[in-house]
Tab-separated table of C-alpha atoms (C1' of nucleotides) in Angstrom:
chain	number	residue	atom	x	y	z
M	15	UNK	CA	24.525	65.034	4.840
M	16	UNK	CA	28.277	65.378	5.072
M	17	UNK	CA	29.253	64.177	8.481
M	18	UNK	CA	26.766	61.360	8.538
M	19	UNK	CA	29.610	58.901	8.257
M	20	UNK	CA	31.252	60.355	11.363
M	21	UNK	CA	31.467	58.208	14.423
M	22	UNK	CA	28.382	58.706	16.556
M	23	UNK	CA	29.684	58.029	20.051
M	24	UNK	CA	27.691	58.107	23.212
M	25	UNK	CA	27.338	61.827	23.903
M	26	UNK	CA	29.753	63.393	26.315
M	27	UNK	CA	27.710	64.598	29.277
M	28	UNK	CA	28.597	68.256	28.779
M	29	UNK	CA	26.900	68.220	25.383
M	30	UNK	CA	24.126	65.726	26.040
M	31	UNK	CA	21.911	68.524	27.310
M	32	UNK	CA	22.494	70.947	24.490
M	33	UNK	CA	19.482	70.893	22.223
M	34	UNK	CA	21.449	71.992	19.178
M	35	UNK	CA	23.822	69.083	19.545
M	36	UNK	CA	20.991	66.605	19.983
M	37	UNK	CA	19.074	67.985	17.016
M	38	UNK	CA	22.105	67.782	14.795
M	39	UNK	CA	22.799	64.167	15.608
M	40	UNK	CA	19.179	63.024	15.644
M	41	UNK	CA	18.647	64.607	12.244
M	42	UNK	CA	21.854	63.080	11.007
M	43	UNK	CA	20.739	59.613	12.058
M	44	UNK	CA	17.351	60.010	10.378
M	45	UNK	CA	19.124	61.272	7.284
M	46	UNK	CA	21.335	58.186	7.167
M	47	UNK	CA	18.333	55.883	7.511
M	48	UNK	CA	16.318	57.690	4.843
M	49	UNK	CA	19.201	57.858	2.411
M	50	UNK	CA	19.806	54.135	2.788
M	51	UNK	CA	16.106	53.355	2.384
M	52	UNK	CA	15.744	55.414	-0.794
M	53	UNK	CA	19.035	54.367	-2.397
M	54	UNK	CA	17.478	51.479	-4.376
M	55	UNK	CA	15.257	54.035	-6.129
M	56	UNK	CA	18.171	56.310	-6.975
M	57	UNK	CA	16.792	59.350	-5.156
M	58	UNK	CA	17.402	61.066	-1.832
M	59	UNK	CA	15.168	62.725	0.748
M	60	UNK	CA	15.338	66.183	-0.771
M	61	UNK	CA	14.321	64.832	-4.148
M	62	UNK	CA	11.456	62.911	-2.583
M	63	UNK	CA	10.256	66.151	-0.988
M	64	UNK	CA	10.127	67.769	-4.426
M	65	UNK	CA	8.241	64.809	-5.854
M	66	UNK	CA	5.723	64.937	-3.009
M	67	UNK	CA	5.077	68.634	-3.472
M	68	UNK	CA	4.503	68.155	-7.202
M	69	UNK	CA	2.376	65.061	-6.650
M	70	UNK	CA	0.132	66.864	-4.208
M	71	UNK	CA	-0.905	69.784	-6.328
M	72	UNK	CA	0.330	69.470	-9.875
M	73	UNK	CA	1.526	71.012	-11.987
M	74	UNK	CA	3.473	73.928	-10.550
M	75	UNK	CA	6.193	76.225	-11.763
M	76	UNK	CA	9.692	75.839	-10.357
M	77	UNK	CA	9.242	78.986	-8.306
M	78	UNK	CA	6.014	77.702	-6.796
M	79	UNK	CA	7.645	74.450	-5.782
M	80	UNK	CA	10.626	76.287	-4.306
M	81	UNK	CA	8.383	78.608	-2.312
M	82	UNK	CA	6.312	75.725	-0.989
M	83	UNK	CA	9.501	74.037	0.155
M	84	UNK	CA	11.062	77.194	1.605
M	85	UNK	CA	13.987	76.932	-0.794
M	86	UNK	CA	15.579	79.427	-3.123
M	87	UNK	CA	14.630	79.261	-6.805
M	88	UNK	CA	18.288	78.820	-7.767
M	89	UNK	CA	18.456	75.717	-5.596
M	90	UNK	CA	15.365	74.365	-7.306
M	91	UNK	CA	17.054	74.507	-10.718
M	92	UNK	CA	19.568	71.797	-9.917
M	93	UNK	CA	17.037	69.778	-7.967
M	94	UNK	CA	14.712	69.657	-10.973
M	95	UNK	CA	17.737	69.036	-13.219
M	96	UNK	CA	18.499	65.877	-11.278
M	97	UNK	CA	14.925	64.621	-11.314
M	98	UNK	CA	14.587	65.330	-15.012
M	99	UNK	CA	17.821	63.472	-15.738
M	100	UNK	CA	16.345	60.466	-13.912
M	101	UNK	CA	13.207	60.704	-16.021
M	102	UNK	CA	10.976	61.352	-13.021
M	103	UNK	CA	9.720	64.820	-13.992
M	104	UNK	CA	9.341	66.873	-17.140
M	105	UNK	CA	9.673	70.602	-17.652
M	106	UNK	CA	7.485	72.402	-20.131
M	107	UNK	CA	6.983	76.103	-20.688
M	108	UNK	CA	3.636	77.423	-19.496
M	109	UNK	CA	1.697	78.436	-22.630
M	110	UNK	CA	0.025	81.256	-20.705
M	111	UNK	CA	3.348	82.712	-19.501
M	112	UNK	CA	6.381	81.420	-21.284
M	113	UNK	CA	8.742	82.582	-18.566
M	114	UNK	CA	7.457	79.812	-16.325
M	115	UNK	CA	8.534	76.187	-16.449
M	116	UNK	CA	5.781	73.870	-15.396
M	117	UNK	CA	7.173	70.752	-13.754
M	118	UNK	CA	5.075	67.590	-14.004
M	119	UNK	CA	5.624	64.012	-12.876
M	120	UNK	CA	6.213	61.400	-15.540
M	121	UNK	CA	4.450	58.080	-15.058
M	122	UNK	CA	7.714	56.672	-13.775
M	123	UNK	CA	7.937	59.661	-11.442
M	124	UNK	CA	4.491	58.907	-10.042
M	125	UNK	CA	5.414	55.307	-9.447
M	126	UNK	CA	8.698	56.275	-7.807
M	127	UNK	CA	6.935	58.795	-5.597
M	128	UNK	CA	4.653	56.315	-3.895
M	129	UNK	CA	7.344	53.670	-3.632
M	130	UNK	CA	9.716	56.207	-2.107
M	131	UNK	CA	7.112	57.557	0.295
M	132	UNK	CA	6.572	54.040	1.613
M	133	UNK	CA	10.302	53.413	2.017
M	134	UNK	CA	10.840	56.766	3.732
M	135	UNK	CA	7.949	55.963	6.054
M	136	UNK	CA	9.669	52.717	6.990
M	137	UNK	CA	12.876	54.616	7.708
M	138	UNK	CA	10.981	57.001	9.988
M	139	UNK	CA	9.507	54.052	11.833
M	140	UNK	CA	12.953	52.585	12.383
M	141	UNK	CA	14.189	55.978	13.504
M	142	UNK	CA	11.444	56.258	16.106
M	143	UNK	CA	11.852	52.708	17.384
M	144	UNK	CA	13.765	53.778	20.525
M	145	UNK	CA	10.647	55.641	21.704
M	146	UNK	CA	7.366	54.458	23.109
M	147	UNK	CA	4.417	55.075	20.805
M	148	UNK	CA	3.219	57.748	23.180
M	149	UNK	CA	6.511	59.642	23.227
M	150	UNK	CA	6.873	59.312	19.470
M	151	UNK	CA	3.497	60.994	19.068
M	152	UNK	CA	4.492	63.845	21.362
M	153	UNK	CA	7.738	64.310	19.437
M	154	UNK	CA	6.042	64.374	16.044
M	155	UNK	CA	3.406	66.827	17.207
M	156	UNK	CA	5.911	69.012	19.061
M	157	UNK	CA	8.323	69.148	16.168
M	158	UNK	CA	5.697	70.926	14.126
M	159	UNK	CA	5.221	73.652	16.718
M	160	UNK	CA	8.960	74.019	17.140
M	161	UNK	CA	9.648	74.290	13.433
M	162	UNK	CA	6.719	76.569	12.649
M	163	UNK	CA	5.670	78.317	15.852
M	164	UNK	CA	3.098	80.504	14.139
M	165	UNK	CA	0.992	77.699	12.750
E	12	UNK	CA	23.533	77.641	9.027
E	13	UNK	CA	23.072	78.588	5.380
E	14	UNK	CA	19.391	78.688	4.722
E	15	UNK	CA	18.452	80.067	8.091
E	16	UNK	CA	17.552	83.336	6.456
E	17	UNK	CA	15.104	81.576	4.171
E	18	UNK	CA	11.448	82.287	4.587
E	19	UNK	CA	9.938	79.827	7.044
E	20	UNK	CA	6.394	79.576	5.796
E	21	UNK	CA	3.661	77.534	7.325
E	22	UNK	CA	4.483	74.058	6.102
E	23	UNK	CA	2.680	72.761	3.071
E	24	UNK	CA	0.588	69.844	4.255
E	25	UNK	CA	2.349	67.293	2.059
E	26	UNK	CA	5.615	67.942	3.918
E	27	UNK	CA	4.289	68.704	7.393
E	28	UNK	CA	4.349	65.008	8.244
E	29	UNK	CA	7.828	64.269	7.014
E	30	UNK	CA	10.119	64.022	9.994
E	31	UNK	CA	13.188	65.035	8.004
E	32	UNK	CA	11.538	68.247	6.928
E	33	UNK	CA	10.409	69.062	10.452
E	34	UNK	CA	13.823	68.294	11.906
E	35	UNK	CA	15.539	70.501	9.392
E	36	UNK	CA	13.338	73.487	10.080
E	37	UNK	CA	13.183	73.041	13.849
E	38	UNK	CA	16.950	72.811	13.984
E	39	UNK	CA	17.251	75.808	11.729
E	40	UNK	CA	15.014	77.886	13.996
E	41	UNK	CA	16.993	76.895	17.092
E	42	UNK	CA	20.174	77.712	15.228
E	43	UNK	CA	18.908	81.186	14.409
E	44	UNK	CA	17.965	81.834	18.026
E	45	UNK	CA	21.265	80.563	19.392
E	46	UNK	CA	23.348	82.469	16.871
E	47	UNK	CA	21.526	85.687	17.713
E	48	UNK	CA	21.905	85.078	21.449
E	49	UNK	CA	25.643	84.423	21.222
E	50	UNK	CA	26.444	87.176	18.735
E	51	UNK	CA	27.301	89.759	21.431
E	52	UNK	CA	30.062	87.436	22.634
E	53	UNK	CA	31.491	86.958	19.148
E	54	UNK	CA	31.080	83.184	19.098
E	55	UNK	CA	28.668	80.697	17.607
E	56	UNK	CA	27.081	77.481	18.811
E	57	UNK	CA	29.805	75.205	17.458
E	58	UNK	CA	32.467	77.242	19.191
E	59	UNK	CA	30.511	77.158	22.440
E	60	UNK	CA	30.358	73.375	22.177
E	61	UNK	CA	34.149	73.259	21.962
E	62	UNK	CA	34.491	75.583	24.959
E	63	UNK	CA	32.099	73.427	26.986
E	64	UNK	CA	33.986	70.242	26.218
E	65	UNK	CA	37.285	71.837	27.237
E	66	UNK	CA	35.762	73.432	30.328
E	67	UNK	CA	34.356	70.136	31.512
E	68	UNK	CA	37.511	68.082	31.525
E	69	UNK	CA	40.539	70.196	30.788
E	70	UNK	CA	42.972	70.122	29.276
E	71	UNK	CA	42.585	67.854	26.259
E	72	UNK	CA	44.373	67.397	22.988
E	73	UNK	CA	42.688	68.500	19.778
E	74	UNK	CA	42.015	64.909	18.863
E	75	UNK	CA	40.361	64.204	22.203
E	76	UNK	CA	38.097	67.210	21.827
E	77	UNK	CA	37.235	66.236	18.267
E	78	UNK	CA	36.421	62.671	19.289
E	79	UNK	CA	34.255	63.807	22.172
E	80	UNK	CA	32.335	66.041	19.776
E	81	UNK	CA	32.074	63.420	17.029
E	82	UNK	CA	33.954	65.656	14.621
E	83	UNK	CA	36.911	64.999	12.388
E	84	UNK	CA	40.323	66.140	13.636
E	85	UNK	CA	40.823	68.263	10.511
E	86	UNK	CA	37.649	70.148	11.353
E	87	UNK	CA	38.929	70.771	14.864
E	88	UNK	CA	42.009	72.560	13.524
E	89	UNK	CA	40.068	75.504	12.156
E	90	UNK	CA	37.675	75.534	15.108
E	91	UNK	CA	40.591	75.888	17.537
E	92	UNK	CA	42.213	78.403	15.184
E	93	UNK	CA	39.154	80.633	15.505
E	94	UNK	CA	38.970	80.350	19.284
E	95	UNK	CA	42.679	81.022	19.629
E	96	UNK	CA	42.389	84.084	17.397
E	97	UNK	CA	39.684	85.363	19.762
E	98	UNK	CA	41.955	84.783	22.756
E	99	UNK	CA	39.583	82.247	24.316
E	100	UNK	CA	41.872	79.209	24.233
E	101	UNK	CA	45.594	78.508	24.049
E	102	UNK	CA	47.473	75.662	22.393
E	103	UNK	CA	50.602	74.233	23.932
E	104	UNK	CA	52.530	71.105	23.057
E	105	UNK	CA	52.132	68.294	25.556
E	106	UNK	CA	55.548	67.829	27.240
E	107	UNK	CA	54.895	64.114	27.599
E	108	UNK	CA	54.069	63.664	23.890
E	109	UNK	CA	55.054	66.508	21.693
E	110	UNK	CA	52.801	65.392	18.835
E	111	UNK	CA	49.812	66.492	20.858
E	112	UNK	CA	48.529	70.040	21.225
E	113	UNK	CA	46.892	70.587	24.566
E	114	UNK	CA	44.099	73.134	24.318
E	115	UNK	CA	43.272	75.100	27.462
E	116	UNK	CA	40.840	77.908	28.228
E	117	UNK	CA	42.253	81.360	28.910
E	118	UNK	CA	40.688	83.289	31.744
E	119	UNK	CA	38.739	85.246	29.180
E	120	UNK	CA	37.720	81.930	27.660
E	121	UNK	CA	36.388	80.698	30.992
E	122	UNK	CA	34.382	83.867	31.465
E	123	UNK	CA	33.016	83.683	27.948
E	124	UNK	CA	32.059	80.051	28.432
E	125	UNK	CA	29.727	80.602	31.342
E	126	UNK	CA	28.244	83.754	29.866
E	127	UNK	CA	27.646	81.946	26.590
E	128	UNK	CA	26.157	78.890	28.275
E	129	UNK	CA	23.639	81.132	30.025
E	130	UNK	CA	22.721	82.932	26.796
E	131	UNK	CA	22.382	79.667	24.883
E	132	UNK	CA	20.172	78.334	27.669
E	133	UNK	CA	17.935	81.351	27.256
E	134	UNK	CA	17.733	80.714	23.515
E	135	UNK	CA	16.719	77.112	24.159
E	136	UNK	CA	14.008	78.295	26.497
E	137	UNK	CA	12.654	80.646	23.853
E	138	UNK	CA	12.837	77.843	21.321
E	139	UNK	CA	10.772	75.537	23.535
E	140	UNK	CA	8.190	78.175	24.413
E	141	UNK	CA	5.568	76.812	21.992
E	142	UNK	CA	5.452	73.587	24.040
E	143	UNK	CA	3.980	72.769	27.410
E	144	UNK	CA	6.568	71.996	30.066
E	145	UNK	CA	5.509	68.386	29.952
E	146	UNK	CA	5.934	68.049	26.190
E	147	UNK	CA	9.237	69.908	26.291
E	148	UNK	CA	10.535	67.358	28.763
E	149	UNK	CA	9.453	64.470	26.573
E	150	UNK	CA	11.126	66.068	23.565
E	151	UNK	CA	14.412	66.667	25.366
E	152	UNK	CA	14.520	63.153	26.732
E	153	UNK	CA	13.433	61.562	23.451
E	154	UNK	CA	15.948	63.502	21.415
E	155	UNK	CA	18.733	61.797	23.290
E	156	UNK	CA	17.428	58.319	22.476
E	157	UNK	CA	16.863	59.304	18.864
E	158	UNK	CA	20.325	60.752	18.423
E	159	UNK	CA	22.172	58.029	20.305
E	160	UNK	CA	19.971	54.918	20.329
E	161	UNK	CA	22.592	52.756	21.993
E	162	UNK	CA	22.984	54.827	25.107
X	1	DT	C1'	55.044	51.750	11.586
X	2	DA	C1'	51.466	54.442	13.877
X	3	DT	C1'	49.626	58.792	15.564
X	4	DT	C1'	48.845	64.112	15.903
X	5	DG	C1'	48.364	68.147	13.833
X	6	DT	C1'	48.236	70.330	9.523
X	7	DT	C1'	47.362	71.582	4.628
X	8	DA	C1'	45.213	71.000	0.262
X	9	DT	C1'	41.313	69.675	-1.789
X	10	DA	C1'	36.584	68.405	-2.527
X	11	DC	C1'	31.689	67.646	-1.663
X	12	DT	C1'	26.869	69.059	-0.136
X	13	DC	C1'	23.536	72.382	0.560
X	14	DT	C1'	22.532	76.731	0.462
X	15	DA	C1'	22.519	81.690	-0.893
X	16	DT	C1'	23.402	86.365	-3.714
X	17	DA	C1'	24.353	88.741	-8.024
X	18	DA	C1'	23.902	89.128	-12.628
X	19	DC	C1'	22.295	87.413	-17.184
X	20	DT	C1'	18.400	85.938	-20.673
X	21	DA	C1'	13.851	85.674	-22.068
X	22	DT	C1'	9.790	86.985	-21.472
X	23	DA	C1'	5.950	89.960	-19.603
O	24	DT	C1'	10.398	97.755	-15.193
O	25	DA	C1'	9.498	93.352	-13.132
O	26	DT	C1'	9.552	88.320	-13.032
O	27	DA	C1'	11.066	83.143	-14.093
O	28	DG	C1'	14.681	80.493	-15.011
O	29	DT	C1'	19.507	80.103	-15.323
O	30	DT	C1'	24.560	80.545	-14.533
O	31	DA	C1'	28.542	81.839	-11.971
O	32	DT	C1'	30.192	82.326	-7.689
O	33	DA	C1'	30.661	82.091	-2.739
O	34	DG	C1'	30.283	80.547	1.980
O	35	DA	C1'	29.424	77.207	5.835
O	36	DG	C1'	30.343	72.834	7.479
O	37	DT	C1'	32.079	68.721	6.709
O	38	DA	C1'	35.186	64.976	4.933
O	39	DT	C1'	39.449	62.299	2.645
O	40	DA	C1'	44.328	62.105	1.268
O	41	DA	C1'	48.870	63.175	1.983
O	42	DC	C1'	52.679	65.262	4.589
O	43	DA	C1'	55.741	66.627	8.649
O	44	DA	C1'	56.993	65.878	13.253
O	45	DT	C1'	57.096	62.757	16.781
O	46	DA	C1'	56.474	58.373	19.013
DNA sequence: TATTGTTATACTCTATAACTATA
DNA sequence: TATAGTTATAGAGTATAACAATA
């Protein structure tokens, strides 16, 4: 995230109550922690999300992965480009419909996925450290309703 | 926010537990609501934040405002440009130190600030509707610790 | 020398429009 | 005609570097 390197001062009182401001900075802090945690593996949080989606229900086309992540298919192109360059995934045309590119994890991709998931989990734990276990649970549960009110 | 117009599907289970993913989409939803609420006034959430900081402890230099918002001073230039173009704030050189631009609210700016604060508050209320009052309180309080762990 | 505002530039993440190849 | 992937392009929000005016 650009801006993550910005100073993060104690909030001025007139903004400390604005949810948008708090969300921005909380997310930014989590982003910093996750980025740092994943750096040794050469990937970032967005790329881990792609890996997780592929790992869960392989193999999918680029469009399927994009839809499952609520991203545009043009954004997915460069994301898969990066992962392919790192040797973590492989594209291959779907024999049944040669317009589609099926994206599959390589064995190195599989290994990276579980390592990265563990590191990202650690980063989340660090992020939540300022909260009691109870409050952290409420936050995690609430965040889901706030992000996806229908579900 | 670019991406706010993206489909916001029910989260795929493999991402529903990732805090980064939830933060991104929760923030995006709040952003949509706030932007829509403020649209009649011709300003956005970032601009409201600037107005609030100035309103609270006027008048400040651009650098002071930027620091209090944890933004770069180069970013503040265009933000103040926009608000000045709308006739909501006025720049004037500080007589005591002519390097500094003091930014002050116009009377229209003051009026817009309290109208906007009310509308943004409404948007936050709508945003929090999926939660019980109790959980909403925990979230608001926790967000502050998560964003600014030192304070 | 150091600081404030400014400009020029660039980077990240995202989207829309238009192209290619398939269907 | 419609769809999947791609490319070119653009826009929002942010930063760094360098410059002018002022201290």
